Coordinates of C-alpha atoms in Angstrom, one line a residue:
M54 CA 4.9 45.7 -43.8
K55 CA 8.1 43.8 -43.0
F56 CA 7.6 44.5 -39.3
L57 CA 4.0 43.2 -39.5
L58 CA 5.1 40.0 -41.2
L59 CA 7.9 39.5 -38.6
L60 CA 5.4 40.0 -35.8
L61 CA 2.9 37.5 -37.3
S62 CA 5.8 35.0 -37.7
L63 CA 6.8 35.5 -34.1
L64 CA 3.2 35.0 -32.9
S65 CA 2.9 31.8 -35.0
F66 CA 6.1 30.4 -33.5
V67 CA 4.9 31.2 -30.0
A68 CA 1.5 29.6 -30.6
F69 CA 3.2 26.5 -32.1
S70 CA 5.6 26.2 -29.2
F71 CA 2.8 26.6 -26.7
A72 CA 0.7 24.0 -28.5
Q73 CA 3.7 21.6 -28.4
E74 CA 4.2 22.2 -24.7
Q75 CA 0.5 21.8 -23.9
R76 CA 0.2 18.4 -25.5
P77 CA -2.9 16.5 -24.3
L78 CA -2.6 14.2 -21.3
E79 CA -2.8 10.6 -22.5
I80 CA -3.9 8.1 -19.8
P81 CA -5.5 5.0 -21.4
Y82 CA -5.7 3.4 -18.0
V83 CA -4.6 3.8 -14.4
A84 CA -2.6 1.2 -12.5
D85 CA -2.6 0.8 -8.7
L86 CA 0.2 -1.2 -7.0
H87 CA -1.7 -1.8 -3.8
C88 CA -5.5 -1.8 -2.9
H89 CA -8.0 -4.0 -1.3
S90 CA -11.0 -4.3 -3.6
S91 CA -12.1 -7.7 -2.3
L92 CA -11.6 -7.0 1.4
K93 CA -15.0 -5.6 2.2
P94 CA -17.3 -7.3 -0.3
F95 CA -16.0 -10.7 0.6
R96 CA -16.9 -10.1 4.3
Q97 CA -20.6 -9.4 3.9
E98 CA -23.6 -11.5 4.9
A99 CA -23.9 -12.7 1.3
H100 CA -20.8 -12.2 -0.8
T101 CA -21.4 -8.9 -2.5
S102 CA -20.2 -8.4 -6.0
I103 CA -16.7 -6.9 -6.2
F104 CA -18.2 -4.4 -8.7
D105 CA -20.9 -3.2 -6.3
G106 CA -18.7 -2.9 -3.3
V107 CA -20.1 -1.9 0.1
G108 CA -22.3 1.1 0.9
C109 CA -22.8 3.0 4.1
S110 CA -26.3 2.1 5.1
G111 CA -27.5 0.0 8.1
D112 CA -28.0 0.7 11.8
C113 CA -24.5 -0.6 12.5
F114 CA -23.2 2.6 11.0
N115 CA -25.4 4.8 13.4
R116 CA -23.0 7.2 15.2
K117 CA -25.3 7.4 18.2
R118 CA -24.6 3.7 19.0
L119 CA -20.8 4.3 19.0
P120 CA -18.7 5.1 22.0
L121 CA -18.5 8.8 22.7
L122 CA -14.8 8.8 21.9
M123 CA -15.4 7.8 18.3
K124 CA -18.2 10.2 17.3
A125 CA -15.8 12.8 15.9
K126 CA -13.9 10.4 13.7
N127 CA -14.3 10.0 9.9
F128 CA -13.8 6.3 9.5
P129 CA -14.2 5.0 5.9
I130 CA -17.0 2.5 5.6
G131 CA -18.1 2.4 2.0
S132 CA -15.9 1.0 -0.7
Q133 CA -13.1 3.2 -2.1
A134 CA -12.0 0.8 -4.8
S135 CA -15.0 -1.3 -5.9
F136 CA -14.6 -2.3 -9.5
S137 CA -17.4 0.0 -10.5
Q138 CA -15.4 2.9 -8.9
C139 CA -12.3 1.6 -10.7
Q140 CA -14.2 1.6 -14.0
Q141 CA -15.3 5.2 -13.4
G142 CA -11.6 6.2 -12.6
K143 CA -10.1 4.2 -15.6
N144 CA -8.3 2.1 -12.9
K145 CA -8.0 -1.0 -15.1
V146 CA -4.9 -2.6 -13.6
V147 CA -5.5 -3.4 -9.9
F148 CA -3.1 -5.2 -7.6
L149 CA -5.5 -7.2 -5.4
S150 CA -3.8 -7.1 -2.0
M151 CA -5.2 -10.1 -0.1
H152 CA -5.1 -9.5 3.6
I153 CA -6.9 -11.5 6.3
P154 CA -7.9 -9.2 9.2
E155 CA -5.8 -9.9 12.3
V156 CA -7.9 -10.8 15.3
Q157 CA -5.4 -9.3 17.7
M158 CA -6.9 -5.9 16.8
M159 CA -9.9 -6.9 18.9
D160 CA -7.7 -6.7 22.0
I161 CA -8.4 -3.1 22.3
R162 CA -11.7 -4.1 23.9
N163 CA -9.9 -5.2 27.1
I164 CA -9.5 -1.6 28.2
W165 CA -12.7 -0.3 26.8
D166 CA -15.1 -2.9 28.3
F167 CA -15.7 -0.6 31.3
F168 CA -17.6 1.9 29.1
T169 CA -18.6 -0.1 26.0
S170 CA -20.9 -3.1 25.7
D171 CA -20.1 -6.0 23.3
N172 CA -22.9 -4.8 21.1
R173 CA -21.3 -1.4 20.9
M174 CA -17.9 -3.0 20.1
E175 CA -19.5 -4.9 17.2
N176 CA -20.8 -1.5 16.0
F177 CA -17.4 0.1 16.5
W178 CA -15.5 -2.4 14.5
T179 CA -18.2 -2.6 11.8
R180 CA -18.1 1.2 11.6
I181 CA -14.3 1.2 11.1
T182 CA -13.9 -1.7 8.7
G183 CA -17.1 -1.8 6.7
F184 CA -17.3 -5.6 7.4
H185 CA -20.7 -7.2 8.1
K186 CA -21.6 -7.3 11.8
D187 CA -21.9 -11.1 11.7
F188 CA -18.2 -11.4 10.6
I189 CA -17.2 -9.1 13.4
R190 CA -19.3 -11.0 15.9
Y191 CA -17.7 -14.3 14.7
Q192 CA -14.2 -12.8 15.0
L193 CA -14.9 -11.6 18.6
M194 CA -16.3 -15.0 19.6
M195 CA -13.3 -16.9 18.1
Y196 CA -10.8 -14.6 19.9
D197 CA -12.7 -14.7 23.3
E198 CA -13.0 -18.5 23.3
N199 CA -9.4 -19.0 22.4
E200 CA -10.3 -21.0 19.3
P201 CA -7.7 -21.8 16.6
I202 CA -7.3 -19.1 14.0
N203 CA -6.7 -20.4 10.5
Y204 CA -5.8 -17.4 8.4
F205 CA -4.7 -19.6 5.5
K206 CA -8.1 -21.3 5.2
E207 CA -9.8 -17.9 4.9
L208 CA -7.1 -16.8 2.4
E209 CA -8.0 -19.7 0.2
R210 CA -11.7 -18.9 0.5
E211 CA -11.1 -15.3 -0.6
Y212 CA -9.1 -16.5 -3.6
A213 CA -12.0 -18.8 -4.5
Y214 CA -14.3 -15.8 -4.2
L215 CA -12.1 -13.9 -6.7
L216 CA -12.4 -16.9 -9.1
T217 CA -16.2 -16.7 -8.9
Q218 CA -16.1 -13.0 -9.6
E219 CA -14.0 -13.7 -12.6
Q220 CA -16.5 -16.2 -13.9
H221 CA -19.6 -14.2 -13.6
D222 CA -20.7 -10.9 -15.2
T223 CA -21.7 -9.0 -12.1
G224 CA -21.8 -5.4 -13.4
G225 CA -18.7 -5.7 -15.5
K226 CA -15.9 -8.0 -16.6
F227 CA -12.9 -9.0 -14.4
V228 CA -10.0 -11.2 -15.1
I229 CA -6.9 -12.3 -13.1
A230 CA -3.8 -11.6 -15.1
R231 CA -1.7 -14.7 -15.8
N232 CA 1.4 -12.7 -16.8
Y233 CA 2.5 -9.4 -18.4
Q234 CA 1.7 -10.5 -22.0
H235 CA -1.8 -11.7 -20.9
M236 CA -2.4 -8.3 -19.3
K237 CA -1.4 -6.4 -22.4
E238 CA -3.7 -8.6 -24.6
V239 CA -6.7 -7.9 -22.3
L240 CA -5.9 -4.1 -22.3
E241 CA -5.8 -4.1 -26.1
N242 CA -8.7 -6.4 -26.9
E243 CA -11.1 -5.9 -23.9
P244 CA -10.9 -2.2 -22.9
G245 CA -13.8 -2.5 -20.4
T246 CA -12.2 -5.3 -18.4
I247 CA -10.7 -4.8 -14.9
I248 CA -7.4 -6.7 -14.6
G249 CA -6.5 -8.1 -11.2
I250 CA -2.9 -8.9 -10.2
M251 CA -2.4 -11.1 -7.2
N252 CA -0.4 -10.1 -4.1
L253 CA -0.4 -10.8 -0.4
E254 CA -0.2 -8.4 2.6
G255 CA 1.3 -10.1 5.6
M256 CA 2.8 -13.5 6.1
H257 CA 0.2 -14.2 8.8
N258 CA -2.1 -15.0 5.8
L259 CA -0.2 -18.3 5.4
I260 CA -0.4 -19.5 9.0
N261 CA -2.9 -21.7 10.9
Y262 CA -2.6 -20.8 14.5
Q263 CA -3.7 -23.9 16.4
R264 CA -3.1 -22.1 19.7
Q265 CA -3.7 -18.4 20.1
K266 CA -0.7 -18.2 22.5
D267 CA 1.5 -18.6 19.5
F268 CA 0.5 -15.1 18.5
W269 CA 3.2 -14.1 21.1
L270 CA 5.6 -17.0 20.5
D271 CA 9.1 -16.0 21.7
S272 CA 11.6 -15.3 18.9
K273 CA 14.1 -17.6 20.7
A274 CA 12.2 -20.6 19.5
L275 CA 12.0 -19.2 16.0
N276 CA 15.8 -18.7 15.8
D277 CA 16.5 -22.3 16.6
P278 CA 15.9 -24.7 13.6
T279 CA 15.9 -27.7 16.1
N280 CA 13.1 -26.3 18.2
P281 CA 9.7 -28.2 17.7
E282 CA 7.9 -24.8 17.2
Y283 CA 10.3 -23.8 14.5
I284 CA 10.0 -27.1 12.7
K285 CA 6.2 -27.0 12.9
Y286 CA 5.8 -23.5 11.5
H287 CA 8.6 -23.9 8.9
K288 CA 6.9 -27.0 7.5
M289 CA 3.5 -25.1 7.5
L290 CA 4.9 -22.0 5.7
E291 CA 6.8 -24.1 3.2
E292 CA 3.6 -26.0 2.3
N293 CA 1.4 -22.9 2.1
I294 CA 3.9 -20.9 0.1
K295 CA 4.0 -23.8 -2.4
K296 CA 0.2 -23.8 -2.5
V297 CA -0.1 -20.0 -3.3
K298 CA 2.6 -20.3 -5.9
S299 CA 0.5 -23.0 -7.5
W300 CA -2.8 -21.0 -7.7
G301 CA -4.2 -21.0 -11.1
G302 CA -1.8 -23.7 -12.2
G303 CA 1.0 -21.3 -11.1
E304 CA -0.3 -18.4 -13.2
H305 CA -2.0 -16.7 -10.3
A306 CA 1.0 -16.8 -8.0
P307 CA 1.3 -13.5 -6.2
V308 CA 3.7 -11.0 -7.8
Y309 CA 4.8 -9.7 -4.4
A310 CA 4.1 -10.4 -0.7
T311 CA 4.3 -7.8 2.1
M312 CA 6.3 -9.5 4.9
T313 CA 4.5 -8.2 7.9
H314 CA 1.4 -6.2 8.9
S315 CA 0.2 -4.9 12.3
F316 CA 1.2 -7.8 14.6
W317 CA 4.0 -10.4 15.2
N318 CA 3.8 -13.2 12.7
M319 CA 7.0 -15.0 13.6
V320 CA 8.7 -14.0 10.4
A321 CA 10.0 -10.4 11.1
G322 CA 9.5 -7.4 13.3
Q323 CA 6.7 -4.9 12.5
A324 CA 6.6 -1.1 12.6
P325 CA 4.0 0.5 14.9
V326 CA 0.7 1.1 13.0
V327 CA -1.1 3.0 15.8
P328 CA 0.1 5.8 18.1
K329 CA 1.6 5.0 21.5
T330 CA -1.5 6.4 23.2
V331 CA -3.7 3.8 21.4
R332 CA -1.3 1.0 22.3
A333 CA -1.6 2.1 25.9
L334 CA -5.3 1.2 25.7
G335 CA -4.4 -2.4 25.5
L336 CA -3.5 -3.0 21.8
K337 CA -0.8 -5.6 22.0
Q338 CA 1.6 -4.8 19.2
R339 CA 4.4 -6.6 21.1
P340 CA 6.3 -8.8 20.6
G341 CA 8.0 -8.1 17.3
L342 CA 7.7 -4.3 17.5
H343 CA 10.9 -2.8 16.1
E344 CA 12.6 -6.3 15.9
G345 CA 14.4 -7.8 12.9
F346 CA 14.0 -11.1 11.0
T347 CA 14.0 -14.4 12.8
E348 CA 15.8 -17.5 11.3
L349 CA 12.3 -18.8 10.4
G350 CA 11.7 -15.5 8.5
R351 CA 15.0 -15.7 6.7
S352 CA 14.0 -19.2 5.5
V353 CA 10.6 -17.8 4.4
L354 CA 12.4 -15.2 2.3
E355 CA 14.3 -17.9 0.6
M356 CA 11.1 -19.8 -0.1
L357 CA 9.4 -16.8 -1.7
L358 CA 12.5 -15.9 -3.8
S359 CA 13.1 -19.4 -4.9
K360 CA 12.3 -20.4 -8.5
E361 CA 12.4 -24.1 -7.7
N362 CA 8.9 -24.1 -6.0
G363 CA 7.1 -22.0 -8.5
R364 CA 7.2 -18.4 -9.8
R365 CA 9.3 -16.0 -7.7
V366 CA 7.3 -13.9 -5.2
L367 CA 9.0 -10.5 -4.5
P368 CA 9.1 -9.4 -0.9
D369 CA 7.5 -6.1 -0.1
V370 CA 9.2 -4.1 2.8
K371 CA 6.2 -2.0 3.8
H372 CA 5.2 -2.6 7.5
L373 CA 8.7 -4.1 8.3
S374 CA 10.4 -2.5 11.3
R375 CA 13.4 -0.3 10.5
E376 CA 15.7 -3.0 11.9
A377 CA 14.1 -5.7 9.6
R378 CA 14.4 -3.4 6.6
K379 CA 18.1 -2.9 7.3
E380 CA 18.5 -6.7 7.5
Y381 CA 16.5 -7.2 4.3
Y382 CA 18.7 -4.8 2.3
S383 CA 21.7 -6.7 3.5
I384 CA 20.1 -10.0 2.3
W385 CA 19.3 -8.3 -1.0
E386 CA 23.0 -7.3 -1.3
S387 CA 24.0 -11.0 -0.8
Y388 CA 21.8 -12.0 -3.7
R389 CA 23.2 -9.3 -5.9
A390 CA 26.7 -10.4 -5.1
K391 CA 25.8 -13.8 -6.6
G392 CA 24.4 -12.1 -9.7
D393 CA 20.8 -12.5 -8.7
T394 CA 19.2 -9.0 -8.8
F395 CA 15.5 -8.2 -8.2
P396 CA 13.6 -5.0 -7.4
I397 CA 12.9 -3.8 -3.8
I398 CA 9.2 -3.0 -3.4
F399 CA 7.6 -0.5 -1.0
S400 CA 4.0 -1.0 -2.1
H401 CA 2.2 1.9 -0.3
A402 CA 4.5 4.6 0.9
A403 CA 4.9 8.0 2.3
V404 CA 8.0 9.9 3.3
S405 CA 9.2 10.4 6.9
G406 CA 12.0 12.9 6.2
I407 CA 14.3 10.8 8.5
K408 CA 17.7 10.0 7.0
H409 CA 18.9 6.7 8.5
L410 CA 17.2 3.4 9.5
D411 CA 19.3 3.1 12.6
K412 CA 18.0 6.3 14.1
K413 CA 16.6 5.3 17.5
D414 CA 14.2 8.2 18.0
K415 CA 11.5 7.5 20.5
E416 CA 8.0 8.4 19.2
E417 CA 7.6 11.3 21.6
E418 CA 11.0 12.7 20.4
L419 CA 9.9 12.5 16.8
V420 CA 6.8 14.6 17.6
A421 CA 9.1 17.2 19.3
M422 CA 11.3 17.2 16.2
D423 CA 8.3 18.1 14.1
K424 CA 8.2 21.5 15.9
L425 CA 11.6 22.5 14.5
H426 CA 11.6 25.0 11.7
K427 CA 13.6 22.9 9.2
P428 CA 12.2 22.5 5.7
Y429 CA 10.9 18.9 6.1
H430 CA 10.2 18.7 9.8
G431 CA 6.6 18.9 10.6
Y432 CA 5.5 18.6 7.0
F433 CA 5.8 14.8 6.8
N434 CA 4.5 12.1 9.2
R435 CA 7.6 10.8 10.9
T436 CA 6.2 7.4 11.8
P437 CA 8.6 4.4 11.4
L438 CA 6.1 3.0 8.9
N439 CA 7.3 5.7 6.4
L440 CA 10.3 5.8 4.1
C441 CA 13.7 6.9 5.4
D442 CA 16.3 8.3 3.0
E443 CA 18.1 5.0 3.4
D444 CA 15.0 3.1 2.2
I445 CA 14.7 5.4 -0.8
W446 CA 18.4 4.9 -1.9
N447 CA 18.2 1.1 -1.6
I448 CA 15.0 0.9 -3.6
F449 CA 16.5 3.2 -6.3
R450 CA 19.7 1.2 -6.7
S451 CA 17.7 -2.0 -6.9
R452 CA 15.6 -0.5 -9.8
G453 CA 12.6 -1.1 -7.5
I454 CA 9.2 0.6 -7.2
I455 CA 7.5 2.9 -4.7
G456 CA 3.7 3.0 -4.6
M457 CA 2.6 6.5 -3.2
M458 CA -0.4 6.0 -1.0
M459 CA -3.5 8.1 -0.6
D460 CA -3.8 7.9 3.2
E461 CA -3.7 11.4 4.7
K462 CA -3.0 10.1 8.2
R463 CA 0.3 8.7 6.9
L464 CA 1.1 11.5 4.4
L465 CA 0.5 14.6 6.5
G466 CA 2.5 16.1 9.4
R467 CA 1.6 18.9 11.7
R468 CA 2.4 21.7 9.2
S469 CA 0.8 20.1 6.1
K470 CA -2.4 19.4 8.2
T471 CA -2.5 23.1 9.2
D472 CA -2.1 24.3 5.6
I473 CA -4.9 22.0 4.4
N474 CA -7.3 22.9 7.2
K475 CA -6.9 26.6 6.4
V476 CA -8.0 25.9 2.8
K477 CA -10.8 23.7 4.0
K478 CA -12.3 26.5 6.0
A479 CA -12.3 28.8 3.0
G480 CA -14.6 26.3 1.2
D481 CA -12.8 26.5 -2.2
E482 CA -12.9 23.0 -3.6
K483 CA -10.4 23.7 -6.4
A484 CA -7.9 25.3 -4.0
L485 CA -8.3 22.3 -1.7
Q486 CA -7.5 19.9 -4.5
M487 CA -4.3 21.9 -5.2
E488 CA -3.3 22.0 -1.5
Y489 CA -3.7 18.2 -1.2
M490 CA -1.7 17.8 -4.5
K491 CA 1.1 20.0 -3.1
A492 CA 1.2 17.8 0.0
W493 CA 1.3 14.6 -2.1
M494 CA 3.9 16.0 -4.5
A495 CA 6.1 17.1 -1.7
H496 CA 6.7 13.4 -0.9
V497 CA 7.4 12.6 -4.6
F498 CA 9.9 15.5 -5.0
Y499 CA 11.6 14.5 -1.8
I500 CA 12.2 11.0 -3.2
I501 CA 13.6 12.5 -6.5
E502 CA 15.8 14.9 -4.6
Q503 CA 17.3 12.1 -2.5
C504 CA 18.2 10.1 -5.6
Q505 CA 19.5 13.1 -7.6
S506 CA 18.8 11.3 -10.9
K507 CA 16.3 11.5 -13.7
E508 CA 15.9 7.7 -13.4
A509 CA 14.3 8.1 -10.0
W510 CA 11.0 9.1 -11.8
S511 CA 10.8 5.6 -13.2
M512 CA 10.1 4.1 -9.7
I513 CA 7.2 6.3 -8.6
C514 CA 3.6 5.0 -9.0
I515 CA 0.2 4.9 -7.3
G516 CA -0.1 2.5 -4.3
S517 CA -3.3 3.9 -2.9
D518 CA -4.1 1.4 -0.2
F519 CA -7.8 2.1 -0.9
D520 CA -10.2 0.0 1.1
G521 CA -7.4 -0.9 3.5
V522 CA -9.2 1.1 6.3
I523 CA -7.4 4.3 5.4
D524 CA -8.4 7.9 5.8
S525 CA -8.2 8.9 2.2
M526 CA -7.4 12.5 1.0
K527 CA -10.7 14.4 1.0
A528 CA -10.0 15.9 -2.4
F529 CA -9.3 12.5 -4.0
P530 CA -11.3 10.0 -1.8
N531 CA -11.5 6.9 -4.0
A532 CA -10.6 5.3 -7.3
E533 CA -13.1 7.4 -9.2
S534 CA -10.9 10.4 -8.4
F535 CA -7.8 9.2 -10.4
P536 CA -8.6 11.1 -13.7
E537 CA -9.2 14.4 -11.8
M538 CA -6.1 13.8 -9.7
A539 CA -4.0 13.4 -12.9
E540 CA -5.3 16.7 -14.2
V541 CA -4.6 18.5 -11.0
M542 CA -1.1 17.0 -11.0
V543 CA -0.4 18.4 -14.4
E544 CA -1.8 21.8 -13.3
F545 CA 0.5 21.8 -10.3
L546 CA 3.6 20.9 -12.4
R547 CA 2.7 23.7 -14.8
S548 CA 2.0 26.3 -12.1
H549 CA 4.3 28.7 -10.3
E550 CA 3.5 27.1 -7.0
N551 CA 6.3 26.3 -4.6
L552 CA 6.4 23.4 -2.1
A553 CA 6.6 24.2 1.6
V554 CA 9.6 21.9 2.1
G555 CA 12.3 24.3 0.8
L556 CA 11.5 23.6 -2.9
D557 CA 10.9 26.8 -4.9
R558 CA 9.8 26.6 -8.6
K559 CA 13.3 26.8 -9.9
K560 CA 14.3 23.7 -7.8
I561 CA 11.1 21.9 -8.8
E562 CA 11.8 22.4 -12.5
K563 CA 15.4 21.2 -12.0
L564 CA 14.1 18.0 -10.4
M565 CA 11.8 17.4 -13.3
Y566 CA 14.9 16.7 -15.3
G567 CA 13.5 18.0 -18.6
Y568 CA 10.3 15.9 -18.5
E569 CA 7.1 17.6 -19.6
P570 CA 4.4 17.6 -16.9
E571 CA 2.2 15.3 -19.0
E572 CA 5.1 12.8 -19.3
L573 CA 5.6 12.6 -15.6
V574 CA 1.9 12.2 -14.8
E575 CA 1.6 9.4 -17.3
M576 CA 4.6 7.7 -15.8
V577 CA 3.1 7.9 -12.3
M578 CA -0.4 6.9 -13.3
Y579 CA 0.4 3.8 -15.3
K580 CA 3.7 3.7 -17.3
N581 CA 6.0 2.9 -14.4
I582 CA 3.9 -0.1 -13.3
D583 CA 3.7 -1.3 -16.9
R584 CA 7.5 -1.1 -17.1
F585 CA 7.8 -2.9 -13.7
L586 CA 5.5 -5.7 -14.8
E587 CA 7.2 -6.2 -18.1
K588 CA 10.4 -7.1 -16.2
N589 CA 8.9 -8.9 -13.3
F590 CA 5.7 -10.6 -14.4
A591 CA 6.9 -12.6 -17.4
P592 CA 5.7 -16.2 -17.9
D593 CA 7.8 -18.7 -16.0
K594 CA 9.6 -20.8 -18.6
S595 CA 9.2 -24.1 -16.7
L596 CA 5.5 -23.3 -16.1
V597 CA 5.0 -22.6 -19.9
E598 CA 6.7 -25.9 -20.7
S599 CA 4.6 -27.9 -18.2
L600 CA 1.4 -26.3 -19.4
S601 CA 2.2 -27.1 -23.1
N602 CA 2.9 -30.8 -22.4

């Protein structure tokens, strides 16, 4: 009898412990540090609702009318982060990354004209971007006729579009957050509302190019404060930064701004966004490729970080060249030495597995290195766009934030692609979800391993880049996928699965630093962004005083 009672007590204890360990996953909402919900709907024939997004119908999406080379490609057309998709995926806090498409991308036509007509090029670009054909036709015409390109004017029009979406009930309710407190009030009192937080991607957004030849303006002029070109663009950027900092009476000022994108913007050098083979077709990513900051760019950093011209806008280092990132960390250090600390942001990231920013690997050498049988080589994409260990450490010591992206072309290396393709062929959807999750979590655990600290978990969040013309992970293709992604993440963390980057289950558990799987998933899905905004999206005191007078 005593033995039976002892056995029952033991079973009750085990059941209680198991119940404690398997606490329910609590995700009241998902927060995404970087996506482009307005990019496609704003660029339709009639401005489509940001809730409806963009579908895939229309003859411009007919593969038969595309160049032969493109037929095999799976370009995303339909929206990945329309607000209706965000509603389905509990994605209530959305950083609205405003990005005006760079017309230089059209330069690829110069090589392809011999086997594509203009009509086919319209179809090609519409197929890739999801923009309306009239918008593409207008961009091509402006570029061909050497017309001035006023990015800032279009940026202001897109902001005005967001204001109209905020004012009208077009399938749901949307509000642009004024500050952290306002965001928390809306989350508590209006649970069905999508909350937008403003940010910019690329300093080209603030420029009016009166001459297209300035796309390739030499950095010599931009390093000389007495040069007329420097003076002209310095004044323009100063005025336009002040204007965006005054949006919404100053309450819609961007929280952060990505310094560069695909092409030279006179501010800082960019990392390559397309392979060398595509650049060989005529895509002019030079000048600026792999270069550092110009003197004009350093002045722009001061304008963004200044609190004298409005609320501080935090620089985002994604898309900067490695040289420019090195320089930025040095600039950050100079601010810290004066007692002015602020977080370093890498808004939509993947890991490269490369240690140092000053590593001068040529792209073809990086590909060759992927063939080495070292734990990380071949599993990650080693593009200069991705995080080096030096990036990770600087972000960590600044108490910054890293948004993990959902773009498989940036996430996957040769080995991880092979692993995923094997599972795809088997046709097991659940197994495919787990394989994608293992690939995604390999990046996360790599970051934690480099920092060797429990605190590193506080800087990991979602930075999907949805609707930024990405090739999203097939198992988690859009914002609707977030709840399922969270469940699969918990399942992985509770499983006995190893990671094919030299991390067995024992090492994985060590790197979890005592956190329960549910705790980590909640941090990644929303809590870390909440913590970041609490510190960096507070009301500006001078703004509050001026509004109350």
